[in-house]
Short mmCIF file of C-alpha atoms in Angstrom, two decimals:
data_model
loop_
_atom_site.label_atom_id
_atom_site.label_comp_id
_atom_site.label_asym_id
_atom_site.label_seq_id
_atom_site.Cartn_x
_atom_site.Cartn_y
_atom_site.Cartn_z
CA MET M 1 113.10 38.00 229.56
CA ARG M 2 115.69 35.26 229.33
CA THR M 3 118.82 37.44 229.39
CA PRO M 4 119.51 40.89 230.83
CA PRO M 5 119.85 43.88 228.49
CA ASP M 6 123.40 44.99 227.76
CA TYR M 7 122.98 48.70 228.40
CA ARG M 8 126.71 49.31 228.02
CA ALA M 9 126.66 48.02 224.45
CA LEU M 10 123.32 49.69 223.75
CA ALA M 11 124.41 53.17 224.91
CA PRO M 12 126.24 54.24 221.72
CA THR M 13 123.20 53.41 219.58
CA ILE M 14 121.17 55.99 221.52
CA GLY M 15 123.97 58.56 221.55
CA VAL M 16 124.94 58.16 225.19
CA ASP M 17 128.34 57.49 226.74
CA PRO M 18 128.08 54.41 228.99
CA ALA M 19 129.85 56.46 231.67
CA ALA M 20 126.77 58.69 231.81
CA ILE M 21 124.44 55.85 232.89
CA PRO M 22 126.38 53.89 235.53
CA THR M 23 123.36 53.30 237.77
CA ILE M 24 121.26 51.91 234.93
CA ILE M 25 124.08 49.56 233.94
CA GLY M 26 124.92 48.58 237.50
CA SER M 27 121.31 48.07 238.58
CA ALA M 28 120.65 45.72 235.67
CA ALA M 29 123.71 43.61 236.47
CA ARG M 30 122.99 43.58 240.19
CA SER M 31 119.30 42.75 239.70
CA TRP M 32 120.10 39.87 237.36
CA ALA M 33 122.59 38.48 239.86
CA ARG M 34 120.07 38.80 242.69
CA LEU M 35 117.41 37.05 240.61
CA GLY M 36 119.87 34.20 240.15
CA GLU M 37 120.45 34.03 243.90
CA ALA M 38 116.70 33.97 244.55
CA ARG M 39 116.14 31.22 241.99
CA ARG M 40 118.90 29.06 243.40
CA CYS M 41 117.62 29.61 246.93
CA LEU M 42 114.05 28.66 246.04
CA SER M 43 115.07 25.69 243.90
CA GLU M 44 115.54 23.86 247.20
CA LEU M 45 111.76 23.97 247.59
CA ASP M 46 111.19 22.00 244.39
CA ALA M 47 111.25 18.54 245.96
CA ASP M 48 107.96 19.05 247.77
CA ALA M 49 106.54 21.84 245.62
CA PRO M 50 102.77 21.79 245.10
CA GLU M 51 101.93 21.46 241.44
CA GLY M 52 100.54 24.52 239.72
CA VAL M 53 102.16 27.22 241.92
CA ALA M 54 104.71 29.72 240.61
CA LEU M 55 106.41 32.67 242.28
CA PHE M 56 107.40 35.90 240.54
CA ALA M 57 109.50 38.94 241.37
CA LEU M 58 107.76 42.16 240.35
CA GLY M 59 108.68 45.81 240.80
CA SER M 60 112.21 47.14 240.48
CA LEU M 61 113.79 43.68 240.66
CA GLY M 62 111.59 42.40 237.84
CA ARG M 63 112.46 45.51 235.79
CA LEU M 64 116.18 44.98 236.57
CA GLU M 65 116.37 48.37 238.29
CA ALA M 66 116.81 47.27 241.90
CA SER M 67 119.32 48.73 244.33
CA GLU M 68 120.33 47.74 247.85
CA ALA M 69 117.48 49.94 249.09
CA SER M 70 114.80 48.21 246.99
CA ASP M 71 112.29 45.77 248.41
CA LEU M 72 110.99 42.68 246.63
CA ASP M 73 107.41 42.39 245.45
CA LEU M 74 106.85 38.62 245.60
CA ALA M 75 103.74 37.37 243.79
CA ALA M 76 102.29 33.86 243.97
CA ILE M 77 99.99 32.61 241.20
CA TYR M 78 98.42 29.17 241.16
CA ARG M 79 96.31 27.06 238.84
CA GLY M 80 93.09 26.24 240.62
CA ASP M 81 92.87 22.82 238.99
CA ALA M 82 96.24 21.80 240.46
CA ALA M 83 96.65 23.67 243.76
CA THR M 84 94.68 25.45 246.47
CA ALA M 85 94.93 29.03 247.67
CA ALA M 86 96.15 27.75 251.04
CA ALA M 87 98.96 25.76 249.43
CA ALA M 88 100.01 28.72 247.31
CA ASP M 89 99.97 31.09 250.29
CA GLN M 90 102.05 28.60 252.26
CA ARG M 91 104.53 28.32 249.40
CA ARG M 92 104.85 32.11 249.24
CA SER M 93 105.34 32.31 253.01
CA GLU M 94 108.08 29.67 252.92
CA ALA M 95 109.78 31.42 250.02
CA ALA M 96 109.60 34.82 251.73
CA THR M 97 111.26 33.39 254.84
CA ARG M 98 114.11 31.94 252.79
CA LEU M 99 114.54 35.12 250.76
CA ARG M 100 114.62 37.32 253.85
CA ALA M 101 117.39 35.12 255.22
CA LEU M 102 119.24 35.86 251.99
CA GLY M 103 118.93 39.61 252.56
CA PHE M 104 115.85 40.38 250.48
CA GLU M 105 113.35 42.85 251.93
CA VAL M 106 110.17 41.01 250.93
CA ALA M 107 107.16 43.32 250.96
CA ASP M 108 103.82 42.07 252.26
CA LYS M 109 101.52 44.63 250.68
CA THR M 110 99.72 44.40 247.34
CA PHE M 111 101.06 40.93 246.52
CA ALA M 112 100.79 39.29 249.93
CA ARG M 113 98.04 36.84 248.92
CA ALA M 114 98.20 34.23 246.18
CA LEU M 115 95.82 34.59 243.24
CA ASP M 116 94.15 31.93 241.12
CA LEU M 117 95.09 32.18 237.45
CA ASP M 118 91.46 31.58 236.49
CA ALA M 119 90.43 34.71 238.40
CA LEU M 120 92.96 36.76 236.44
CA VAL M 121 91.86 35.66 232.98
CA ALA M 122 88.22 34.60 233.21
CA ASP M 123 86.56 38.03 233.17
CA VAL M 124 89.02 40.56 231.74
CA GLY M 125 87.15 43.84 231.55
CA GLY M 126 83.99 42.33 233.05
CA ARG M 127 82.09 42.98 236.25
CA GLN M 128 84.12 40.43 238.20
CA ASP M 129 87.40 42.01 237.15
CA THR M 130 89.14 43.99 239.90
CA CYS M 131 91.97 46.49 240.27
CA ASP M 132 94.06 43.72 241.82
CA HIS M 133 93.44 41.47 238.82
CA LEU M 134 94.40 44.29 236.46
CA THR M 135 97.55 45.02 238.47
CA TYR M 136 98.67 41.40 238.46
CA ARG M 137 98.04 40.96 234.73
CA ALA M 138 99.82 44.15 233.72
CA LEU M 139 102.85 43.62 235.93
CA LEU M 140 103.23 39.89 235.36
CA LEU M 141 103.31 40.44 231.60
CA THR M 142 105.66 43.43 231.62
CA GLU M 143 107.98 42.83 234.59
CA GLY M 144 107.22 39.40 236.04
CA ALA M 145 110.48 37.48 236.51
CA TRP M 146 110.03 33.93 237.78
CA VAL M 147 111.85 32.96 240.96
CA HIS M 148 110.24 29.55 241.55
CA ALA M 149 108.80 26.87 239.22
CA PRO M 150 109.85 28.26 235.82
CA ALA M 151 107.80 25.83 233.73
CA VAL M 152 104.63 26.63 235.67
CA ALA M 153 105.47 30.33 235.48
CA ARG M 154 105.86 30.18 231.71
CA GLY M 155 102.49 28.49 231.37
CA ILE M 156 100.86 31.12 233.56
CA LEU M 157 102.33 34.00 231.56
CA ASP M 158 101.28 32.35 228.30
CA ALA M 159 97.74 31.92 229.61
CA ILE M 160 97.51 35.59 230.61
CA PHE M 161 98.85 36.73 227.24
CA GLN M 162 96.44 34.43 225.42
CA ALA M 163 93.52 35.85 227.37
CA TYR M 164 93.97 38.91 225.16
CA THR M 165 94.96 37.21 221.91
CA ARG M 166 92.75 34.13 221.68
CA GLY M 167 89.53 36.03 220.94
CA THR M 168 88.07 35.91 217.44
CA ILE M 169 86.23 39.25 217.70
CA ALA M 170 87.82 41.65 220.20
CA SER M 171 91.54 40.83 220.32
CA GLY M 172 92.22 43.30 217.50
CA ARG M 173 94.73 43.09 214.66
CA PHE M 174 96.98 45.43 216.64
CA LEU M 175 96.39 43.47 219.87
CA SER M 176 94.31 46.43 221.02
CA ALA M 177 92.67 44.48 223.86
CA LEU M 178 96.07 44.02 225.49
CA GLY M 179 97.23 47.55 224.68
CA ASN M 180 94.05 49.03 226.12
CA ASP M 181 94.35 47.03 229.34
CA LEU M 182 97.95 48.16 229.85
CA HIS M 183 96.83 51.73 229.20
CA ARG M 184 93.99 51.24 231.67
CA TYR M 185 96.45 50.08 234.33
CA TYR M 186 98.61 53.17 233.85
CA ARG M 187 95.64 55.51 234.21
CA THR M 188 94.48 53.52 237.24
CA ILE M 189 97.76 54.03 239.12
CA CYS M 190 97.65 57.73 238.25
CA VAL M 191 94.28 58.00 239.99
CA ASP M 192 95.39 55.62 242.76
CA TYR M 193 98.17 58.09 243.60
CA ARG M 194 95.50 60.69 244.37
CA HIS M 195 93.73 58.33 246.77
CA LYS M 196 96.89 57.28 248.57
CA VAL M 197 98.16 60.78 249.26
CA GLU M 198 94.87 62.64 249.68
CA VAL M 199 92.71 60.06 251.47
CA ALA M 200 94.98 57.37 252.89
CA GLY M 201 97.57 59.88 254.06
CA LYS M 202 100.55 57.94 252.71
CA GLY M 203 103.90 59.49 251.87
CA TRP M 204 103.67 61.54 248.72
CA ALA M 205 107.14 62.62 247.54
CA LEU M 206 108.55 59.24 246.57
CA ARG M 207 105.22 58.19 245.06
CA ASN M 208 105.05 61.41 243.06
CA LEU M 209 108.57 60.97 241.71
CA LYS M 210 108.01 57.31 240.86
CA LEU M 211 104.83 58.24 239.02
CA ARG M 212 106.69 60.87 237.01
CA HIS M 213 109.71 58.68 236.27
CA SER M 214 109.31 54.89 236.40
CA ARG M 215 105.54 54.69 235.85
CA LYS M 216 105.60 57.13 232.95
CA THR M 217 108.56 55.34 231.38
CA TRP M 218 106.70 52.03 231.73
CA HIS M 219 103.71 53.50 229.88
CA LEU M 220 105.91 55.02 227.19
CA ALA M 221 107.61 51.66 226.65
CA ASN M 222 104.23 50.09 225.91
CA LEU M 223 103.35 52.84 223.42
CA VAL M 224 106.68 52.43 221.64
CA LEU M 225 106.38 48.64 221.47
CA PHE M 226 102.82 48.63 220.16
CA THR M 227 103.64 51.35 217.62
CA TRP M 228 106.60 49.27 216.46
CA ALA M 229 104.33 46.23 216.15
CA SER M 230 101.85 48.22 214.07
CA GLU M 231 104.54 48.66 211.41
CA VAL M 232 105.33 44.96 210.88
CA ASP M 233 103.32 42.37 208.98
CA GLU M 234 100.10 41.45 210.72
CA ASP M 235 101.12 37.82 211.20
CA ALA M 236 104.33 38.95 212.97
CA ARG M 237 102.77 41.36 215.47
CA GLU M 238 101.80 38.92 218.18
CA GLY M 239 105.24 37.31 218.17
CA LEU M 240 106.99 40.68 218.31
CA ILE M 241 104.97 41.87 221.28
CA ALA M 242 105.33 38.54 223.06
CA ALA M 243 109.10 38.63 222.57
CA HIS M 244 109.62 42.16 223.91
CA LEU M 245 106.80 42.87 226.38
CA SER M 246 108.68 41.40 229.34
CA GLU M 247 111.88 43.35 228.64
CA PRO M 248 112.70 46.23 231.01
CA PRO M 249 111.00 49.46 229.90
CA LEU M 250 114.24 51.21 228.98
CA ALA M 251 115.34 48.27 226.83
CA ARG M 252 111.89 48.13 225.20
CA ILE M 253 112.03 51.82 224.35
CA ALA M 254 115.55 51.59 222.93
CA ALA M 255 114.74 48.51 220.83
CA GLY M 256 111.50 49.98 219.52
CA LEU M 257 112.95 53.36 218.62
CA ASP M 258 115.92 51.69 216.96
CA ALA M 259 113.56 49.59 214.83
CA LEU M 260 111.60 52.74 213.96
CA GLY M 261 114.76 54.62 212.98
CA ALA M 262 114.75 57.00 215.93
CA ALA M 263 117.18 55.45 218.44
CA PRO M 264 118.87 58.77 219.45
CA LEU M 265 115.57 60.01 220.89
CA ALA M 266 116.05 57.52 223.74
CA GLY M 267 119.29 59.18 224.87
CA PRO M 268 117.85 62.10 226.89
CA LEU M 269 115.31 59.76 228.49
CA PHE M 270 118.08 57.42 229.66
CA VAL M 271 120.08 60.33 231.10
CA ALA M 272 117.08 61.62 233.07
CA TYR M 273 116.22 58.11 234.25
CA GLU M 274 119.80 57.63 235.42
CA ARG M 275 119.46 60.57 237.83
CA PHE M 276 116.22 59.13 239.22
CA LEU M 277 117.66 55.64 239.75
CA ALA M 278 120.77 57.08 241.39
CA ALA M 279 118.63 58.95 243.90
CA LEU M 280 116.57 55.85 244.70
CA ALA M 281 119.75 53.85 245.22
CA ASP M 282 120.83 56.25 247.99
CA PRO M 283 119.24 55.18 251.31
CA GLU M 284 119.60 58.67 252.79
CA ALA M 285 117.89 60.23 249.79
CA ARG M 286 115.03 57.75 249.98
CA ALA M 287 114.60 58.36 253.69
CA SER M 288 114.58 62.11 253.13
CA LEU M 289 111.88 61.83 250.47
CA ASP M 290 109.82 59.43 252.59
CA ALA M 291 109.82 61.95 255.44
CA LEU M 292 109.22 65.06 253.33
CA ASP M 293 105.99 66.92 254.07
CA HIS M 294 104.20 68.38 251.10
CA GLU M 295 104.26 71.84 252.64
CA ALA M 296 108.06 71.68 252.93
CA ARG M 297 108.75 70.44 249.41
CA THR M 298 110.26 73.69 248.14
CA GLU M 299 112.72 73.68 251.04
CA SER M 300 114.20 70.35 249.97
CA ALA M 301 117.09 70.73 247.52
CA LEU M 302 116.83 67.02 246.72
CA TYR M 303 113.16 67.22 245.85
CA ARG M 304 113.65 70.37 243.77
CA ASP M 305 116.42 68.64 241.85
CA LEU M 306 114.35 65.53 241.19
CA ARG M 307 111.29 67.57 240.27
CA GLY M 308 113.42 69.35 237.68
CA ASN M 309 114.69 65.98 236.53
CA ALA M 310 111.11 64.79 236.12
CA ASP M 311 110.51 67.80 233.89
CA ARG M 312 113.52 66.78 231.78
CA LEU M 313 112.19 63.24 231.55
CA ASP M 314 108.83 64.73 230.48
CA ASP M 315 110.58 66.63 227.71
CA ALA M 316 112.36 63.48 226.53
CA ALA M 317 109.17 61.41 226.67
CA GLN M 318 107.23 64.09 224.81
CA ALA M 319 109.85 64.19 222.06
CA ILE M 320 109.43 60.44 221.62
CA ALA M 321 105.64 60.66 221.69
CA LEU M 322 105.64 63.49 219.15
CA HIS M 323 107.89 61.48 216.85
CA LEU M 324 105.50 58.52 217.08
CA LEU M 325 102.54 60.79 216.45
CA GLU M 326 104.11 62.49 213.44
CA ASN M 327 105.51 59.36 211.82
CA HIS M 328 102.98 56.70 212.85
CA GLN M 329 99.95 58.91 213.02
CA ARG M 330 97.20 56.45 212.15
CA TYR M 331 98.10 54.00 214.91
CA MET M 332 98.93 56.61 217.57
CA ILE M 333 95.77 58.65 217.11
CA ARG M 334 93.45 55.66 216.97
CA PHE M 335 94.99 53.58 219.74
CA GLY M 336 97.21 55.95 221.73
CA LEU M 337 94.88 58.95 221.92
CA LEU M 338 91.36 58.19 220.78
#
């Protein structure tokens, strides 16, 4: 993703008034500006930067959906032949300190430790592969925006992408190895939700709504993109997917449906997603959802509203999926369902 999507210009093509999606438009502009601030801030580290270490913004900032209430998922990836884990962890720590001084809420959760690129790509699908490896691969490819060492970052992303495409036997003429791994990640986070709320006792409402809005939209964007790619010449598929995979999910869906002659189907999805993003941009709404007990969910007008909105997003997503199934049946049944 080299430039942000112009949702204002895109809106008429999907049958939506730009005035109906102000949060989507504003979040994209704000996120792009904040990425620029982060990059300029961390460029000061370049003079003594260890070779082979790159830093990425993941999550809502990487998807260009961030609000003032969003935190920053900061991931550090290094090449083991050029840097050590200790050097990469130190670089991430230094960057996090600088970014916090700039007002970023840097999270130290899933992405707190640097990972070796070799570990991510050496055993995809094998016994040494882990949920963390899968998470990093899926998110780096689909929402990883560099914030430090762009040339190294580009090489890392290319290496991850090529881990799926360089095979002579299993890569698939529809890049099915990559599509299956992205699908696997989506199903993994669906099951992970169960563990977090049932076993780990973590807050459920916000996780539930994210699963039903942003995670589902992410998955749908992959289905749309790969279906689109299935309709172009075989020698153009890899380039098409490489060019669009890192775009924000909403932009990916709009571009894919437009190419498939079904752009208006994206309109209801955008409208439902707008309501979700607007709620997440409200600190009071987020706090209310974070504190909401499952037993009290029906007493919360906010939760009831967003649950209904999730149903509307479901309807919009199902209309898109049904269109893909009816008009691109061979690909969707073989790779999307079976």
